[in-house]
């Protein structure tokens, strides 16, 4: 099993050359970020490779254990968390006034990738903790901020997001957890499932952000409120009191991320858990999306991080393993796997798409920084619209593609990839959840098509397409053969995206007029999201190619240019097929009635 090596050169490239990092560092509060990029990336890479990566495989084998309401994490995880917290990694993007370092999301994205690639199960805890911090930071009272945020940032306590219930799944309209007023707090009762790090042995207090309904709440999603429910009651001075009425009822037995405890949490079995309202009653859905959007972006990063870890292992194995003759040789001359054309194809599939996903994530991270800190309101609003457009794409496209790429990396190993000792089986098991949690691909696609495109009348989408077309013109004007070829492929993809967007806009107008087919339209939502992902990824790779032509005599840039051309010629053609799936697939998707689907079951019974 190869050791993890952080892709520092490509991370630097994305921060310093693909993103206008100078513009980010001119934002209020980020002025010192430029001076710390190098040391932070170096230290994060060292921590990932020396502390987290060695725990990854043993943690998977041992797993988290549940007994008597308590969860024990694998050996080494608890001291690793203390090191992680003591080093200040939790507070990297958090405000300095609460103990954070106030560094931009652009830089934090690079560090997040290293944590996820080296040990996804460990990193899930800090990932959800960040969502809890952001919710309290943006919606909590000043008293709540002062009481909880510094301790969550320092790692003295940890935080969770408690949204899902057994009967509801992703349908939050069905949330049944109750919150009954009781003096200065509420009494919370109900059950939540799939709560990542809902119980563990790292710290004495876990701060749960819980969705629940008050007695007067309206039905559906409009009646949801958000509450802080600590594991231990907290005194006004921050000291811990007695245990709250919160119990872990068990942990899930999962396909992957075995070291990350996924908990069932019971509230109020002994009268009610003390909970404290965040913001206003019945505004919980709005507050939830603060947590969810941060987590969705992070899960997208998680996806390509795991793909990169698997790719690194596959590349190392392909360089070391000697097997079969050179297909071009007349005599039997065994060669390394990397000499075989199909192995090189699989490796290039991985390399090109990982680089495209990474660049799109950094582009989105930079927009997050502008949306957060820009002094000009229009610039802030423009950046926020890009964040909203690309968040579901980064989450869903990256995780869908990454699962495919981990499978392809495993294929490089042949049978050796299917056994546990090489580590590939773990990466394959671990990455699969990324397509599901924080909203499945279908949920992200509905969000993109419905909320981000149709409600916006396609304004943001068309603005981005215009920027893509400007890049394409620049490619076409180049004298470089690789760049010209990339431009031709990108043009075709942009046209497919434009045609799909116009068709969706037209169908949306029909629906508003009472003549369209909503279900047929949304049957193409996932293909539309994937079309956006592949095309935006091609746009990122095209921009990287243009940058690379300005650099001569450097192997990194030469490889970047060749990788961009591979993406253009082997990946971007998928856009045309997706266009046909969007514009022609809805009717066939919805063709069978429920009764006709039921014929399958009847046929089986007859057999």
Coordinates of C-alpha atoms in Angstrom, one line a residue, residues 4 6-17 37 41 45 106 109-111 113-114 304 358 362 556 560:
X4 CA -0.4 9.4 0.6
X6 CA -0.3 15.6 -1.1
X7 CA -0.4 17.1 -4.6
X8 CA 1.2 20.3 -3.5
X9 CA 2.3 21.5 -6.9
X10 CA -1.3 21.3 -8.3
X11 CA -2.7 22.8 -5.2
X12 CA -0.3 25.7 -5.5
X13 CA -1.2 26.0 -9.2
X14 CA -4.9 26.3 -8.4
X15 CA -4.4 28.8 -5.6
X16 CA -1.8 31.0 -7.3
X17 CA -2.6 30.7 -11.0
X37 CA 0.1 29.8 1.9
X41 CA 0.2 23.7 2.8
X45 CA 0.7 17.9 3.9
X106 CA -9.6 29.1 -1.1
X109 CA -10.1 24.0 0.4
X110 CA -6.6 22.8 -0.2
X111 CA -6.2 21.7 3.4
X113 CA -8.5 17.9 0.4
X114 CA -5.5 16.6 2.3
X304 CA -12.2 14.0 -5.8
X358 CA -10.2 20.2 -8.2
X362 CA -11.1 26.1 -6.2
X556 CA 4.5 20.4 -14.8
X560 CA -0.9 20.0 -17.6

